Amino acid sequence: MTYDPGYTNTAACKSTITFIDGDKGILRYRGYPIEQLAEKADFLEVAYLLYFGELPTKSQHDDFSRMVMSHTFIHEQAKKFIDGFRHDAHPMGMFLSTVAALSTFFKEGKDIFDERNRLIQFHRMVAKMPTIAAFCYRHSIGMPFAYPDNDLSYSGNFLNMMFKKTEVQYKPNPVLERALDVLFILHADHEQNCSTTSMRAIGSSHCDPFTALAGAAAALYGPLHGGANEAVLRMLEEIGSKDNVPEFIRQVKAGEGKRLMGFGHRVYKNYDPRARIIKRIATEVFEVTGKNPLLDLALELERIALEDDYFVKRKLYPNVDFYSGLIYQAMKFPTEMFPVLFAIPRTPGWLSQWEEQILDPDQKIARPRQVYLGEDERAYVPMEERSA
Ligand code: CMC
């Protein structure tokens, strides 16, 4: 046996989906550099690429988009689930519970070794995640649900379901719509991170993909993973002004229970290439929305951290979550929605990894070993003979 907590040095699978070189700051989906995909592709094109392994032709792209967009509605009964949550429930809790509940609507999802059936669930899940996410948000603010508009793009429709008020047809701002689409591309997959590993581990018991994906979303929720974007915003708000940055950094370095959220990564020991692209998108978004006042604070934090020996020695750089929240906030997404905004685009990545796992003849049910350090065998003691 090997003892490797956190699997820092254990490859648990072979994969052909995503490549990361953490020292060089390289990220590729199916061989295509993330920079090129973020520049030239749209999110559904990338979802197709992740699942099928090749970029779609024009007609494949059109068919795939039509198919996904035809599945955007959720059952009216599923809406009642969302209605049952308290108004102040965290949207991620509502989101992942509703995803799990979908397995009760699509019971055929269990038939995981049928290729066509898997594809139908893929279409459904990619399609329904934005709807569930937006409905959770509307529930939390007491607004009526805004139904999908399938004439809009994937990201445009999500903005519609989030922000539509009384207009007959919601028209997304094209800059914000494209920015969101690029953010979705950047979050679509990231090889064997905590949530993908959960997806694979749960899927290895051969349950349906809705249940496995709810587990993956649960793993994403934590502040060390996909909840970091929310944690970054809360951290920036707590720091409050540039003057407080040195003291905050001191507390992080002194290990006073604080981490510089949005910094550091298990694999990247260089600038996260996604963070670089996000910084560029931020400029475009702020031209439309006005600059997020927290931007200067974030830049100052980055500047000081990148010059500080503590962060340099440990190779801690900004990751994808450091700047994404500033954009989401400028686009009027509430902070609690940020982890959900991570879960929507990670769906095609999770499902592609899940399919690769269940079709891989090398794979078995996930079942690590342990190093037992507990008591040796001992005899049961009757309660009246036990001391406190
Ligand atoms: N602030 C301060 N110190 C840090 C940080 C940080 N953000 N990240 C790592 N360190 C220190 C850590 O204390 C340790 O120091 P020492 O060697 O003296 O004990 C060293 O750097 C190595 O850290 P680690 O915790 O062993 O590294 P890990 O690979 O287990 O953790 C991480 C990776 C992402 C959980 C961690 O860097 C972290 O907590 N970052 C903040 C949360 C965050 O931004 N998460 C989002 C990750 S990217 C999006 C995603 O895919 O989830």
PDB file of N, CA, C and O in Angstrom, residues 140-189:
ATOM      1  N   SER A 140     -34.865  32.837  -4.097  1.00  0.00           N
ATOM      2  CA  SER A 140     -34.269  33.488  -2.919  1.00  0.00           C
ATOM      3  C   SER A 140     -34.632  34.967  -2.850  1.00  0.00           C
ATOM      4  O   SER A 140     -34.638  35.548  -1.768  1.00  0.00           O
ATOM      5  N   ILE A 141     -34.951  35.586  -4.006  1.00  0.00           N
ATOM      6  CA  ILE A 141     -35.333  37.008  -3.935  1.00  0.00           C
ATOM      7  C   ILE A 141     -36.842  37.194  -4.075  1.00  0.00           C
ATOM      8  O   ILE A 141     -37.334  38.319  -4.189  1.00  0.00           O
ATOM      9  N   GLY A 142     -37.574  36.086  -4.101  1.00  0.00           N
ATOM     10  CA  GLY A 142     -39.031  36.181  -4.123  1.00  0.00           C
ATOM     11  C   GLY A 142     -39.595  36.650  -5.451  1.00  0.00           C
ATOM     12  O   GLY A 142     -40.714  37.175  -5.505  1.00  0.00           O
ATOM     13  N   MET A 143     -38.843  36.450  -6.527  1.00  0.00           N
ATOM     14  CA  MET A 143     -39.334  36.837  -7.859  1.00  0.00           C
ATOM     15  C   MET A 143     -39.923  35.606  -8.561  1.00  0.00           C
ATOM     16  O   MET A 143     -39.459  34.491  -8.342  1.00  0.00           O
ATOM     17  N   PRO A 144     -40.927  35.810  -9.427  1.00  0.00           N
ATOM     18  CA  PRO A 144     -41.435  34.653 -10.185  1.00  0.00           C
ATOM     19  C   PRO A 144     -40.333  34.083 -11.071  1.00  0.00           C
ATOM     20  O   PRO A 144     -39.441  34.809 -11.512  1.00  0.00           O
ATOM     21  N   PHE A 145     -40.396  32.780 -11.314  1.00  0.00           N
ATOM     22  CA  PHE A 145     -39.396  32.154 -12.180  1.00  0.00           C
ATOM     23  C   PHE A 145     -39.531  32.711 -13.592  1.00  0.00           C
ATOM     24  O   PHE A 145     -40.642  32.935 -14.075  1.00  0.00           O
ATOM     25  N   ALA A 146     -38.390  32.962 -14.239  1.00  0.00           N
ATOM     26  CA  ALA A 146     -38.412  33.381 -15.647  1.00  0.00           C
ATOM     27  C   ALA A 146     -38.075  32.141 -16.475  1.00  0.00           C
ATOM     28  O   ALA A 146     -37.003  31.551 -16.303  1.00  0.00           O
ATOM     29  N   TYR A 147     -38.984  31.757 -17.351  1.00  0.00           N
ATOM     30  CA  TYR A 147     -38.798  30.512 -18.102  1.00  0.00           C
ATOM     31  C   TYR A 147     -37.716  30.677 -19.182  1.00  0.00           C
ATOM     32  O   TYR A 147     -37.420  31.793 -19.608  1.00  0.00           O
ATOM     33  N   PRO A 148     -37.148  29.547 -19.620  1.00  0.00           N
ATOM     34  CA  PRO A 148     -36.094  29.628 -20.641  1.00  0.00           C
ATOM     35  C   PRO A 148     -36.599  30.268 -21.933  1.00  0.00           C
ATOM     36  O   PRO A 148     -37.776  30.124 -22.278  1.00  0.00           O
ATOM     37  N   ASP A 149     -35.711  30.958 -22.610  1.00  0.00           N
ATOM     38  CA  ASP A 149     -35.987  31.477 -23.954  1.00  0.00           C
ATOM     39  C   ASP A 149     -34.984  30.798 -24.880  1.00  0.00           C
ATOM     40  O   ASP A 149     -33.814  31.172 -24.924  1.00  0.00           O
ATOM     41  N   ASN A 150     -35.470  29.792 -25.611  1.00  0.00           N
ATOM     42  CA  ASN A 150     -34.551  28.962 -26.398  1.00  0.00           C
ATOM     43  C   ASN A 150     -34.086  29.619 -27.688  1.00  0.00           C
ATOM     44  O   ASN A 150     -33.302  29.040 -28.435  1.00  0.00           O
ATOM     45  N   ASP A 151     -34.557  30.850 -27.935  1.00  0.00           N
ATOM     46  CA  ASP A 151     -34.032  31.582 -29.093  1.00  0.00           C
ATOM     47  C   ASP A 151     -32.731  32.294 -28.737  1.00  0.00           C
ATOM     48  O   ASP A 151     -32.039  32.799 -29.616  1.00  0.00           O
ATOM     49  N   LEU A 152     -32.434  32.351 -27.464  1.00  0.00           N
ATOM     50  CA  LEU A 152     -31.181  33.007 -27.045  1.00  0.00           C
ATOM     51  C   LEU A 152     -30.054  31.974 -27.003  1.00  0.00           C
ATOM     52  O   LEU A 152     -30.300  30.762 -27.032  1.00  0.00           O
ATOM     53  N   SER A 153     -28.835  32.481 -26.870  1.00  0.00           N
ATOM     54  CA  SER A 153     -27.691  31.566 -26.726  1.00  0.00           C
ATOM     55  C   SER A 153     -27.757  30.927 -25.335  1.00  0.00           C
ATOM     56  O   SER A 153     -28.539  31.352 -24.476  1.00  0.00           O
ATOM     57  N   TYR A 154     -26.887  29.952 -25.108  1.00  0.00           N
ATOM     58  CA  TYR A 154     -26.852  29.269 -23.810  1.00  0.00           C
ATOM     59  C   TYR A 154     -26.638  30.279 -22.678  1.00  0.00           C
ATOM     60  O   TYR A 154     -27.398  30.314 -21.709  1.00  0.00           O
ATOM     61  N   SER A 155     -25.636  31.143 -22.845  1.00  0.00           N
ATOM     62  CA  SER A 155     -25.341  32.115 -21.784  1.00  0.00           C
ATOM     63  C   SER A 155     -26.380  33.230 -21.764  1.00  0.00           C
ATOM     64  O   SER A 155     -26.764  33.714 -20.692  1.00  0.00           O
ATOM     65  N   GLY A 156     -26.828  33.647 -22.946  1.00  0.00           N
ATOM     66  CA  GLY A 156     -27.855  34.700 -23.022  1.00  0.00           C
ATOM     67  C   GLY A 156     -29.133  34.255 -22.341  1.00  0.00           C
ATOM     68  O   GLY A 156     -29.784  35.025 -21.617  1.00  0.00           O
ATOM     69  N   ASN A 157     -29.498  33.000 -22.555  1.00  0.00           N
ATOM     70  CA  ASN A 157     -30.703  32.478 -21.908  1.00  0.00           C
ATOM     71  C   ASN A 157     -30.544  32.438 -20.394  1.00  0.00           C
ATOM     72  O   ASN A 157     -31.488  32.702 -19.645  1.00  0.00           O
ATOM     73  N   PHE A 158     -29.336  32.112 -19.936  1.00  0.00           N
ATOM     74  CA  PHE A 158     -29.124  32.096 -18.476  1.00  0.00           C
ATOM     75  C   PHE A 158     -29.316  33.503 -17.906  1.00  0.00           C
ATOM     76  O   PHE A 158     -29.989  33.685 -16.886  1.00  0.00           O
ATOM     77  N   LEU A 159     -28.755  34.496 -18.592  1.00  0.00           N
ATOM     78  CA  LEU A 159     -28.942  35.882 -18.119  1.00  0.00           C
ATOM     79  C   LEU A 159     -30.428  36.234 -18.122  1.00  0.00           C
ATOM     80  O   LEU A 159     -30.941  36.894 -17.212  1.00  0.00           O
ATOM     81  N   ASN A 160     -31.135  35.768 -19.152  1.00  0.00           N
ATOM     82  CA  ASN A 160     -32.583  35.994 -19.237  1.00  0.00           C
ATOM     83  C   ASN A 160     -33.301  35.408 -18.014  1.00  0.00           C
ATOM     84  O   ASN A 160     -34.108  36.077 -17.367  1.00  0.00           O
ATOM     85  N   MET A 161     -32.988  34.163 -17.699  1.00  0.00           N
ATOM     86  CA  MET A 161     -33.701  33.518 -16.574  1.00  0.00           C
ATOM     87  C   MET A 161     -33.334  34.155 -15.231  1.00  0.00           C
ATOM     88  O   MET A 161     -34.116  34.141 -14.295  1.00  0.00           O
ATOM     89  N   MET A 162     -32.124  34.712 -15.164  1.00  0.00           N
ATOM     90  CA  MET A 162     -31.702  35.383 -13.925  1.00  0.00           C
ATOM     91  C   MET A 162     -32.370  36.748 -13.775  1.00  0.00           C
ATOM     92  O   MET A 162     -32.882  37.106 -12.714  1.00  0.00           O
ATOM     93  N   PHE A 163     -32.318  37.541 -14.854  1.00  0.00           N
ATOM     94  CA  PHE A 163     -32.569  38.979 -14.690  1.00  0.00           C
ATOM     95  C   PHE A 163     -33.801  39.526 -15.400  1.00  0.00           C
ATOM     96  O   PHE A 163     -34.087  40.709 -15.291  1.00  0.00           O
ATOM     97  N   LYS A 164     -34.542  38.698 -16.120  1.00  0.00           N
ATOM     98  CA  LYS A 164     -35.716  39.206 -16.852  1.00  0.00           C
ATOM     99  C   LYS A 164     -36.736  39.783 -15.872  1.00  0.00           C
ATOM    100  O   LYS A 164     -36.990  39.202 -14.818  1.00  0.00           O
ATOM    101  N   LYS A 165     -37.297  40.921 -16.267  1.00  0.00           N
ATOM    102  CA  LYS A 165     -38.351  41.506 -15.425  1.00  0.00           C
ATOM    103  C   LYS A 165     -39.654  41.536 -16.239  1.00  0.00           C
ATOM    104  O   LYS A 165     -40.243  40.496 -16.469  1.00  0.00           O
ATOM    105  N   THR A 166     -40.056  42.729 -16.717  1.00  0.00           N
ATOM    106  CA  THR A 166     -41.357  42.784 -17.391  1.00  0.00           C
ATOM    107  C   THR A 166     -41.244  42.838 -18.912  1.00  0.00           C
ATOM    108  O   THR A 166     -42.248  42.831 -19.610  1.00  0.00           O
ATOM    109  N   GLU A 167     -40.009  42.915 -19.433  1.00  0.00           N
ATOM    110  CA  GLU A 167     -39.867  43.025 -20.885  1.00  0.00           C
ATOM    111  C   GLU A 167     -40.403  41.766 -21.583  1.00  0.00           C
ATOM    112  O   GLU A 167     -40.331  40.674 -21.036  1.00  0.00           O
ATOM    113  N   VAL A 168     -40.920  41.948 -22.815  1.00  0.00           N
ATOM    114  CA  VAL A 168     -41.496  40.803 -23.535  1.00  0.00           C
ATOM    115  C   VAL A 168     -40.382  39.812 -23.883  1.00  0.00           C
ATOM    116  O   VAL A 168     -40.490  38.619 -23.655  1.00  0.00           O
ATOM    117  N   GLN A 169     -39.294  40.329 -24.467  1.00  0.00           N
ATOM    118  CA  GLN A 169     -38.136  39.451 -24.677  1.00  0.00           C
ATOM    119  C   GLN A 169     -36.890  40.108 -24.099  1.00  0.00           C
ATOM    120  O   GLN A 169     -36.593  41.268 -24.417  1.00  0.00           O
ATOM    121  N   TYR A 170     -36.210  39.361 -23.236  1.00  0.00           N
ATOM    122  CA  TYR A 170     -34.990  39.869 -22.614  1.00  0.00           C
ATOM    123  C   TYR A 170     -33.879  39.913 -23.663  1.00  0.00           C
ATOM    124  O   TYR A 170     -33.681  38.944 -24.410  1.00  0.00           O
ATOM    125  N   LYS A 171     -33.174  41.040 -23.713  1.00  0.00           N
ATOM    126  CA  LYS A 171     -32.052  41.135 -24.660  1.00  0.00           C
ATOM    127  C   LYS A 171     -30.761  41.272 -23.870  1.00  0.00           C
ATOM    128  O   LYS A 171     -30.478  42.333 -23.317  1.00  0.00           O
ATOM    129  N   PRO A 172     -29.953  40.201 -23.825  1.00  0.00           N
ATOM    130  CA  PRO A 172     -28.702  40.297 -23.062  1.00  0.00           C
ATOM    131  C   PRO A 172     -27.740  41.282 -23.705  1.00  0.00           C
ATOM    132  O   PRO A 172     -27.705  41.395 -24.938  1.00  0.00           O
ATOM    133  N   ASN A 173     -26.981  41.980 -22.876  1.00  0.00           N
ATOM    134  CA  ASN A 173     -25.914  42.824 -23.408  1.00  0.00           C
ATOM    135  C   ASN A 173     -24.867  41.894 -24.048  1.00  0.00           C
ATOM    136  O   ASN A 173     -24.371  40.968 -23.392  1.00  0.00           O
ATOM    137  N   PRO A 174     -24.521  42.123 -25.330  1.00  0.00           N
ATOM    138  CA  PRO A 174     -23.628  41.167 -26.016  1.00  0.00           C
ATOM    139  C   PRO A 174     -22.251  41.038 -25.380  1.00  0.00           C
ATOM    140  O   PRO A 174     -21.656  39.954 -25.400  1.00  0.00           O
ATOM    141  N   VAL A 175     -21.739  42.120 -24.776  1.00  0.00           N
ATOM    142  CA  VAL A 175     -20.408  42.026 -24.145  1.00  0.00           C
ATOM    143  C   VAL A 175     -20.494  41.126 -22.907  1.00  0.00           C
ATOM    144  O   VAL A 175     -19.649  40.242 -22.685  1.00  0.00           O
ATOM    145  N   LEU A 176     -21.554  41.324 -22.116  1.00  0.00           N
ATOM    146  CA  LEU A 176     -21.699  40.526 -20.895  1.00  0.00           C
ATOM    147  C   LEU A 176     -22.026  39.064 -21.237  1.00  0.00           C
ATOM    148  O   LEU A 176     -21.538  38.139 -20.579  1.00  0.00           O
ATOM    149  N   GLU A 177     -22.810  38.892 -22.278  1.00  0.00           N
ATOM    150  CA  GLU A 177     -23.170  37.530 -22.713  1.00  0.00           C
ATOM    151  C   GLU A 177     -21.912  36.770 -23.142  1.00  0.00           C
ATOM    152  O   GLU A 177     -21.695  35.620 -22.747  1.00  0.00           O
ATOM    153  N   ARG A 178     -21.060  37.438 -23.916  1.00  0.00           N
ATOM    154  CA  ARG A 178     -19.822  36.795 -24.374  1.00  0.00           C
ATOM    155  C   ARG A 178     -18.870  36.565 -23.188  1.00  0.00           C
ATOM    156  O   ARG A 178     -18.241  35.519 -23.079  1.00  0.00           O
ATOM    157  N   ALA A 179     -18.810  37.544 -22.286  1.00  0.00           N
ATOM    158  CA  ALA A 179     -17.918  37.393 -21.123  1.00  0.00           C
ATOM    159  C   ALA A 179     -18.333  36.171 -20.301  1.00  0.00           C
ATOM    160  O   ALA A 179     -17.490  35.371 -19.879  1.00  0.00           O
ATOM    161  N   LEU A 180     -19.632  36.022 -20.116  1.00  0.00           N
ATOM    162  CA  LEU A 180     -20.114  34.881 -19.334  1.00  0.00           C
ATOM    163  C   LEU A 180     -19.790  33.571 -20.058  1.00  0.00           C
ATOM    164  O   LEU A 180     -19.378  32.582 -19.444  1.00  0.00           O
ATOM    165  N   ASP A 181     -19.958  33.584 -21.372  1.00  0.00           N
ATOM    166  CA  ASP A 181     -19.662  32.385 -22.159  1.00  0.00           C
ATOM    167  C   ASP A 181     -18.179  32.002 -22.017  1.00  0.00           C
ATOM    168  O   ASP A 181     -17.842  30.827 -21.878  1.00  0.00           O
ATOM    169  N   VAL A 182     -17.308  33.018 -22.036  1.00  0.00           N
ATOM    170  CA  VAL A 182     -15.870  32.737 -21.902  1.00  0.00           C
ATOM    171  C   VAL A 182     -15.579  32.220 -20.486  1.00  0.00           C
ATOM    172  O   VAL A 182     -14.820  31.257 -20.304  1.00  0.00           O
ATOM    173  N   LEU A 183     -16.202  32.826 -19.490  1.00  0.00           N
ATOM    174  CA  LEU A 183     -16.012  32.325 -18.116  1.00  0.00           C
ATOM    175  C   LEU A 183     -16.469  30.869 -18.028  1.00  0.00           C
ATOM    176  O   LEU A 183     -15.830  30.037 -17.372  1.00  0.00           O
ATOM    177  N   PHE A 184     -17.554  30.553 -18.699  1.00  0.00           N
ATOM    178  CA  PHE A 184     -18.037  29.162 -18.712  1.00  0.00           C
ATOM    179  C   PHE A 184     -17.001  28.243 -19.379  1.00  0.00           C
ATOM    180  O   PHE A 184     -16.735  27.146 -18.891  1.00  0.00           O
ATOM    181  N   ILE A 185     -16.401  28.705 -20.470  1.00  0.00           N
ATOM    182  CA  ILE A 185     -15.375  27.890 -21.146  1.00  0.00           C
ATOM    183  C   ILE A 185     -14.207  27.617 -20.184  1.00  0.00           C
ATOM    184  O   ILE A 185     -13.727  26.490 -20.066  1.00  0.00           O
ATOM    185  N   LEU A 186     -13.794  28.661 -19.462  1.00  0.00           N
ATOM    186  CA  LEU A 186     -12.635  28.523 -18.561  1.00  0.00           C
ATOM    187  C   LEU A 186     -12.903  27.546 -17.410  1.00  0.00           C
ATOM    188  O   LEU A 186     -11.980  26.990 -16.834  1.00  0.00           O
ATOM    189  N   HIS A 187     -14.179  27.374 -17.067  1.00  0.00           N
ATOM    190  CA  HIS A 187     -14.521  26.512 -15.931  1.00  0.00           C
ATOM    191  C   HIS A 187     -14.969  25.113 -16.364  1.00  0.00           C
ATOM    192  O   HIS A 187     -15.352  24.305 -15.513  1.00  0.00           O
ATOM    193  N   ALA A 188     -14.921  24.819 -17.662  1.00  0.00           N
ATOM    194  CA  ALA A 188     -15.600  23.612 -18.155  1.00  0.00           C
ATOM    195  C   ALA A 188     -14.958  22.297 -17.683  1.00  0.00           C
ATOM    196  O   ALA A 188     -15.659  21.300 -17.504  1.00  0.00           O
ATOM    197  N   ASP A 189     -13.650  22.273 -17.523  1.00  0.00           N
ATOM    198  CA  ASP A 189     -13.027  21.053 -16.982  1.00  0.00           C
ATOM    199  C   ASP A 189     -11.669  21.403 -16.398  1.00  0.00           C
ATOM    200  O   ASP A 189     -11.080  22.431 -16.763  1.00  0.00           O
TER     201      ASP A 189
END
